[in-house]
Amino acid sequence: MLGALDKLFCLYFAGYLCYSSEILINDLLLVTVTEYGTNHRLGKIGNGIRIWADIDPDLLLAVFLPALLFESSFLMEVHQIKRCMIQMFLLAGPGVLISTFCIGSALKLAFPYNWSWKTSLLLGGLLSATDPVAVVALLKELGASKKLNTIIEGESLMNDGTAIVVYQLFYRMVLGWRFTWGAVIKFLSQVSLGAVGMGVAFGIASVLWLRCIFNDTVIEITLTLAVSYIAYFVAQEGADVSGVLTVMTLGMFYSAVARTAFKGESQESLHHFWEMVAYIANTLIFILSGVVIAVSFLGGDGIYKTNEHSWGYLFLLYVVVQVARVVVVGLLFPFLQYFGYGLDWKEAIILVWAGLRGAVALSLSLSVKRTSVHSTFINSDTGNLFVFLTGGIVFLTLIVNGSTTQFVLSALNMDKLSAAKKRILNYTKYEMLNKALEAFRDLGDDVELGPADWVTVKKYIASLNDVNSEHIHPHSSSEPDDNLYCMDLKDIRVRFLNGVQAAYWVMLDEGRITQTIANLLMLSVDEAIDRVSDEALCDWKGLKSYVNIPKYSKILRSTIIPQKLVTLFAVERLESACYICAAFLRAHRIARRQLHDFIGNSEIAATVDRESEGEGEEAKKFLEDVRVTFPQVLRVVKTRQVTYTVLKHLIDYVHNLEKIGLLEEKEMSHLHDAVQTDLKKLLRNPPSVKIPKLCDLITANPLLGALPSAVCETLVASTKEIIKLSGSTLYKEGSKPAGIWVISSGVVKWSSKITCNKPLLHPIFTHGSTLGLYEVLAQKPYICDIVTDSVVLCFFIETEKILSALRSDPAVEDFFWRESVIGLAKLILPEMFEQMAMPDIRALVVERSTMNIYTRGDSFEVLHNSVGLLLEGYIKMQGWQGDLLTAPAVILPCVDQNARRSENLGAGEGSFSQQLSLYQVETRARVIIFDIAGYDPSRTLCKRSSSRMSQSADLPSGSLGREQHSGLMSWPEQFFNPKLHDLEASNRQGNNLSARAMQLSIFGSMVDITRLLFHTFIYLLRIR
């Protein structure tokens, strides 16, 4: 009740009296009334107050300090902690020692207490423990910089711990313990470093436990509360290390690792809980401190008898404490100015003035007083003086320093908004007025009650009375000013990055990103905010090191590596990179839209938009590489997100039904628990991607997987698995063929001197392609350049191995030549085959082509609606007196003698394409003829998000058969092709290798065609 009244009183006098000062003053008045205001001394209430005055100091610290320390350190931003760590360490380490020496020397030399150096330094160390909780709250209310808040609050946390360690050292010396310099260093190191290690250990254990808890807010909050007290007790009483430093380390560990572990309602509940705990603990600890101080002031008659000038020496000690603070900050100022965020002279003044003393110092003085009762080393007068002087310093620093901070800030002009923030504030008020008018138009009239009075409504919106009638854009300026432009640009960058970070929190709550990814993303934003004054948006810079395709995935495919390690080191890292890129692009897109909705069009907003879009280029490129290299990873990531979102929507739907009364609480609880079980299953056992083994990749390849087992095993034994980064050259045009390249995943680009003047839409080959096979079979130089356009996983087979397999079986030779046509067709006839997906070309080769070998003197004719490819040998048109047609070449029927001009694949004169239908064979020649009746090349180009992507799931695009069904599922067209009956017969015979390759290309494995057709037929009957 007393705390609530004090809080309400401080709201009316905001900035003039801090909350802690108000509590102390009320307690002094209460104790005065208790002891001297009435004859009955307030009866039982007075007896209770006197009992609290004799509280055990260790109990005082153990009950209230862990909660305050954990709450303060947990709410600190880890990025700012890292940046200010050296400054905090300087103030809490050397700063405490300097302060202890200064105050101890003054007590020894200027005060008439005849204390030893050990006793003087004991009080000096005790008074070096700063406690600026009240000032930090005031700084936040007044809008002081975050870095100053972090330095002051971080120093107070570390200062409490180091001051207690120093106090324990001199306390033992006063009690007769002897320490050498080595023992002193060992003691300080053991107590401080041991506390840090113990805090980290408790943090790791509790965070691991926290991850086992699923959507249970009560247990999560209970765990954070319990671990703070357990860690303090174990450290202070069990391990004999600093409990304060232990809890501080624990809270900072939670801030760095576990802040994103609490999402949605849990995070909000946790925030409110710890805010309430800190408020109650802060209130009670200062109430008890006020009681102790009041009793030491009013009940200490012995002090006035033995030291009649105690009050004067108290004020002198207050001056000494302030001078010692000035000395500490002054000596360390060059280092404070150099490290971290830096420190200017205005902030140094606030840092001096914020050196308040609080409950820690008071509790330590009570420990000395309690010891003095039965100790021969410290007399009772010394113990009473310790409490009196410490209580007086706590009271004076809280009343004087804490209550005058606003005046100091105002005098230094540190409580004023910048010009950019003022313009944004005025602009926002004008927009608020527009929103108020919109709300009035929507709500001002209804059927039941009629219209409302806008004049009366406006009277109650007093916060908008000072809004200018003229709409002034915050970035409009009558005169160009570079300083003003830079200030506005910095301000908008910060606001934009804050919007990005807010989008990350929303995505975390929606299940789009994990806790670990959220920590990385938010840390990158914090780092970028620090650099907005010096450079453009750079939050991507902190993420680049986490976004790459692991180069060691080949090693991880080894059979000796357990699958769990493969998933941990390769797949999960790749998935994390995809999460980062997708979240980064989405957050920036949301922030750009929100910035445009808020600020409209301006040069500064456009500049920030361009910077944001430029930041996302690398993320887009990476996702594109993954999409064409490891598409299954993106599919799994998206599947997780969609599954989580669907389950969350189900939970919201059930809660909404209960809220509107359509479901009873018991029914809602039953459905909610069922969906929660599914959600728990998703989070603990999500869909995963496994890196395929080498044998699986080879058998899934259309070329190698379709071969007879004996031939396949021979080639597999000599296959080299190679990972090529983007921009790597596989081979160059005109070079001697050393072997073939089988693309397992990724994209490669091709270019040729012949097509250099032709506009090509998609000069690419994707997964499943075989490159260089034609050149190896024909023993010709490579006819194009092949360069990787993404990270490519490929297999290399030497020429000798291919030729050896070629001689093993005539069916293999025929199959190799047919497979070579698939890549060759895209190279020499791009206007027809460039837009076709690889499965479509393979289906054309299998189902609509004939390949023949002709000897010298033979002749053949290319029919209408057909096109042929000369694979080897020489031919000429009958009646043609020009050069021979040399392989490789395109053979066209006679359609329009004047419509086409002849072209040649090689250098020199000759004809690449001929129009006469009848051809004469000059040497042994191999020719393949395609039946293109009904063929429409434009139908093969399906719309897709990326020009580098092949058809989804490598399915045929639809140019060779009837349209696919547009219902819930899409089936490959070959189900509807009557030639599949011939394909089935060929599979039973086991000699149609090209058909097997087509089946692998479509389905990824050999399937039972009859069973597939049967299930397809049943499916069609059901949907009709």
mmCIF file of C-alpha atoms in Angstrom, residues 463-622:
data_model
loop_
_atom_site.group_PDB
_atom_site.id
_atom_site.type_symbol
_atom_site.label_atom_id
_atom_site.label_comp_id
_atom_site.label_asym_id
_atom_site.label_seq_id
_atom_site.Cartn_x
_atom_site.Cartn_y
_atom_site.Cartn_z
ATOM 1 C CA SER A 463 -3.173 15.851 -26.880
ATOM 2 C CA LEU A 464 -3.899 16.969 -30.472
ATOM 3 C CA ASN A 465 -4.956 20.545 -29.769
ATOM 4 C CA ASP A 466 -1.538 21.958 -30.730
ATOM 5 C CA VAL A 467 -1.465 20.250 -34.134
ATOM 6 C CA ASN A 468 -0.743 22.623 -36.985
ATOM 7 C CA SER A 469 -3.533 22.971 -39.511
ATOM 8 C CA GLU A 470 -0.994 22.835 -42.312
ATOM 9 C CA HIS A 471 0.414 19.434 -43.187
ATOM 10 C CA ILE A 472 4.220 19.707 -43.143
ATOM 11 C CA HIS A 473 6.251 16.742 -44.302
ATOM 12 C CA PRO A 474 9.169 16.042 -41.914
ATOM 13 C CA HIS A 475 11.639 15.925 -44.808
ATOM 14 C CA SER A 476 10.500 19.088 -46.535
ATOM 15 C CA SER A 477 12.934 21.990 -46.244
ATOM 16 C CA SER A 478 12.871 25.390 -47.902
ATOM 17 C CA GLU A 479 16.661 25.525 -48.128
ATOM 18 C CA PRO A 480 19.108 22.695 -48.794
ATOM 19 C CA ASP A 481 21.076 21.771 -45.694
ATOM 20 C CA ASP A 482 23.562 18.900 -45.718
ATOM 21 C CA ASN A 483 23.589 18.587 -41.938
ATOM 22 C CA LEU A 484 19.800 18.464 -41.832
ATOM 23 C CA TYR A 485 19.740 15.866 -44.614
ATOM 24 C CA CYS A 486 22.270 13.649 -42.807
ATOM 25 C CA MET A 487 20.338 13.962 -39.544
ATOM 26 C CA ASP A 488 17.051 13.002 -41.203
ATOM 27 C CA LEU A 489 18.694 10.135 -43.094
ATOM 28 C CA LYS A 490 20.177 8.722 -39.900
ATOM 29 C CA ASP A 491 16.831 9.028 -38.122
ATOM 30 C CA ILE A 492 14.931 7.211 -40.892
ATOM 31 C CA ARG A 493 17.564 4.477 -41.060
ATOM 32 C CA VAL A 494 17.168 3.847 -37.350
ATOM 33 C CA ARG A 495 13.384 3.772 -37.635
ATOM 34 C CA PHE A 496 13.598 1.451 -40.622
ATOM 35 C CA LEU A 497 15.882 -0.967 -38.762
ATOM 36 C CA ASN A 498 13.588 -0.874 -35.744
ATOM 37 C CA GLY A 499 10.781 -1.873 -38.088
ATOM 38 C CA VAL A 500 12.902 -4.734 -39.420
ATOM 39 C CA GLN A 501 13.543 -5.946 -35.895
ATOM 40 C CA ALA A 502 9.854 -5.731 -35.043
ATOM 41 C CA ALA A 503 9.112 -7.848 -38.126
ATOM 42 C CA TYR A 504 11.572 -10.458 -36.843
ATOM 43 C CA TRP A 505 9.665 -10.668 -33.568
ATOM 44 C CA VAL A 506 6.412 -11.194 -35.468
ATOM 45 C CA MET A 507 8.004 -13.910 -37.605
ATOM 46 C CA LEU A 508 9.331 -15.610 -34.474
ATOM 47 C CA ASP A 509 5.828 -15.652 -33.021
ATOM 48 C CA GLU A 510 4.433 -16.975 -36.313
ATOM 49 C CA GLY A 511 6.976 -19.800 -36.394
ATOM 50 C CA ARG A 512 8.738 -18.571 -39.544
ATOM 51 C CA ILE A 513 12.114 -18.508 -37.784
ATOM 52 C CA THR A 514 13.648 -20.360 -34.868
ATOM 53 C CA GLN A 515 14.998 -18.898 -31.652
ATOM 54 C CA THR A 516 18.608 -19.204 -32.748
ATOM 55 C CA ILE A 517 17.932 -17.541 -36.096
ATOM 56 C CA ALA A 518 15.976 -14.776 -34.368
ATOM 57 C CA ASN A 519 18.940 -14.025 -32.102
ATOM 58 C CA LEU A 520 21.270 -13.718 -35.102
ATOM 59 C CA LEU A 521 18.870 -11.516 -37.030
ATOM 60 C CA MET A 522 18.199 -9.152 -34.162
ATOM 61 C CA LEU A 523 21.878 -8.889 -33.310
ATOM 62 C CA SER A 524 22.613 -7.913 -36.914
ATOM 63 C CA VAL A 525 20.048 -5.097 -36.645
ATOM 64 C CA ASP A 526 21.588 -3.852 -33.396
ATOM 65 C CA GLU A 527 25.006 -3.753 -34.994
ATOM 66 C CA ALA A 528 23.647 -1.952 -38.038
ATOM 67 C CA ILE A 529 21.971 0.705 -35.869
ATOM 68 C CA ASP A 530 25.367 1.527 -34.376
ATOM 69 C CA ARG A 531 26.725 2.302 -37.837
ATOM 70 C CA VAL A 532 23.865 4.308 -39.378
ATOM 71 C CA SER A 533 25.801 7.550 -38.934
ATOM 72 C CA ASP A 534 28.808 6.357 -40.918
ATOM 73 C CA GLU A 535 27.401 4.066 -43.613
ATOM 74 C CA ALA A 536 24.245 2.914 -45.330
ATOM 75 C CA LEU A 537 22.039 0.083 -44.091
ATOM 76 C CA CYS A 538 24.383 -2.785 -43.312
ATOM 77 C CA ASP A 539 22.431 -5.328 -41.280
ATOM 78 C CA TRP A 540 23.270 -7.934 -43.937
ATOM 79 C CA LYS A 541 26.950 -7.589 -43.048
ATOM 80 C CA GLY A 542 26.404 -9.364 -39.735
ATOM 81 C CA LEU A 543 24.658 -12.275 -41.460
ATOM 82 C CA LYS A 544 26.942 -12.975 -44.408
ATOM 83 C CA SER A 545 29.177 -15.360 -42.479
ATOM 84 C CA TYR A 546 26.163 -17.588 -41.712
ATOM 85 C CA VAL A 547 24.905 -17.705 -45.299
ATOM 86 C CA ASN A 548 26.845 -20.140 -47.453
ATOM 87 C CA ILE A 549 26.522 -23.593 -48.901
ATOM 88 C CA PRO A 550 28.792 -25.973 -46.925
ATOM 89 C CA LYS A 551 31.775 -26.993 -49.023
ATOM 90 C CA TYR A 552 32.327 -30.143 -46.997
ATOM 91 C CA SER A 553 29.025 -31.815 -47.933
ATOM 92 C CA LYS A 554 30.953 -34.263 -50.137
ATOM 93 C CA ILE A 555 32.940 -35.482 -47.124
ATOM 94 C CA LEU A 556 29.789 -35.822 -45.062
ATOM 95 C CA ARG A 557 28.303 -38.221 -47.619
ATOM 96 C CA SER A 558 30.849 -40.816 -46.625
ATOM 97 C CA THR A 559 29.272 -43.938 -45.245
ATOM 98 C CA ILE A 560 31.472 -43.757 -42.156
ATOM 99 C CA ILE A 561 29.884 -40.453 -41.080
ATOM 100 C CA PRO A 562 26.731 -40.947 -38.968
ATOM 101 C CA GLN A 563 23.598 -39.448 -40.491
ATOM 102 C CA LYS A 564 22.993 -37.286 -37.405
ATOM 103 C CA LEU A 565 26.354 -35.564 -37.875
ATOM 104 C CA VAL A 566 25.558 -35.043 -41.545
ATOM 105 C CA THR A 567 22.282 -33.391 -40.594
ATOM 106 C CA LEU A 568 23.933 -31.277 -37.892
ATOM 107 C CA PHE A 569 26.889 -29.976 -39.892
ATOM 108 C CA ALA A 570 25.486 -29.703 -43.398
ATOM 109 C CA VAL A 571 21.717 -29.785 -43.714
ATOM 110 C CA GLU A 572 20.873 -27.763 -40.617
ATOM 111 C CA ARG A 573 23.420 -25.126 -41.532
ATOM 112 C CA LEU A 574 21.950 -24.863 -45.006
ATOM 113 C CA GLU A 575 18.442 -24.695 -43.585
ATOM 114 C CA SER A 576 19.545 -21.957 -41.168
ATOM 115 C CA ALA A 577 20.982 -19.960 -44.058
ATOM 116 C CA CYS A 578 17.674 -20.294 -45.911
ATOM 117 C CA TYR A 579 15.748 -19.170 -42.838
ATOM 118 C CA ILE A 580 18.046 -16.145 -42.485
ATOM 119 C CA CYS A 581 17.748 -15.086 -46.127
ATOM 120 C CA ALA A 582 13.982 -15.564 -46.316
ATOM 121 C CA ALA A 583 13.375 -13.723 -43.031
ATOM 122 C CA PHE A 584 15.767 -10.932 -44.022
ATOM 123 C CA LEU A 585 14.011 -10.336 -47.341
ATOM 124 C CA ARG A 586 10.552 -10.532 -45.797
ATOM 125 C CA ALA A 587 11.395 -8.193 -42.908
ATOM 126 C CA HIS A 588 12.919 -5.616 -45.255
ATOM 127 C CA ARG A 589 9.915 -5.840 -47.548
ATOM 128 C CA ILE A 590 7.558 -5.275 -44.602
ATOM 129 C CA ALA A 591 9.658 -2.401 -43.274
ATOM 130 C CA ARG A 592 9.744 -0.711 -46.695
ATOM 131 C CA ARG A 593 5.977 -0.943 -46.981
ATOM 132 C CA GLN A 594 5.444 0.381 -43.453
ATOM 133 C CA LEU A 595 7.899 3.224 -44.011
ATOM 134 C CA HIS A 596 6.101 4.200 -47.203
ATOM 135 C CA ASP A 597 2.703 4.050 -45.480
ATOM 136 C CA PHE A 598 3.963 6.242 -42.654
ATOM 137 C CA ILE A 599 6.251 8.770 -44.280
ATOM 138 C CA GLY A 600 5.048 8.695 -47.883
ATOM 139 C CA ASN A 601 7.304 9.681 -50.751
ATOM 140 C CA SER A 602 10.479 11.593 -50.028
ATOM 141 C CA GLU A 603 14.044 11.614 -51.212
ATOM 142 C CA ILE A 604 15.290 10.303 -47.880
ATOM 143 C CA ALA A 605 12.743 7.476 -47.782
ATOM 144 C CA ALA A 606 13.632 6.584 -51.370
ATOM 145 C CA THR A 607 17.319 6.477 -50.424
ATOM 146 C CA VAL A 608 16.627 4.089 -47.557
ATOM 147 C CA ASP A 609 14.472 1.950 -49.862
ATOM 148 C CA ARG A 610 17.318 1.671 -52.377
ATOM 149 C CA GLU A 611 19.749 0.756 -49.614
ATOM 150 C CA SER A 612 17.343 -1.921 -48.382
ATOM 151 C CA GLU A 613 16.863 -3.410 -51.826
ATOM 152 C CA GLY A 614 20.604 -3.426 -52.398
ATOM 153 C CA GLU A 615 21.087 -5.231 -49.091
ATOM 154 C CA GLY A 616 18.793 -8.025 -50.226
ATOM 155 C CA GLU A 617 20.575 -8.852 -53.491
ATOM 156 C CA GLU A 618 22.960 -11.363 -51.915
ATOM 157 C CA ALA A 619 20.133 -13.007 -50.002
ATOM 158 C CA LYS A 620 18.110 -13.385 -53.217
ATOM 159 C CA LYS A 621 21.140 -14.806 -55.013
ATOM 160 C CA PHE A 622 21.742 -17.347 -52.261
#
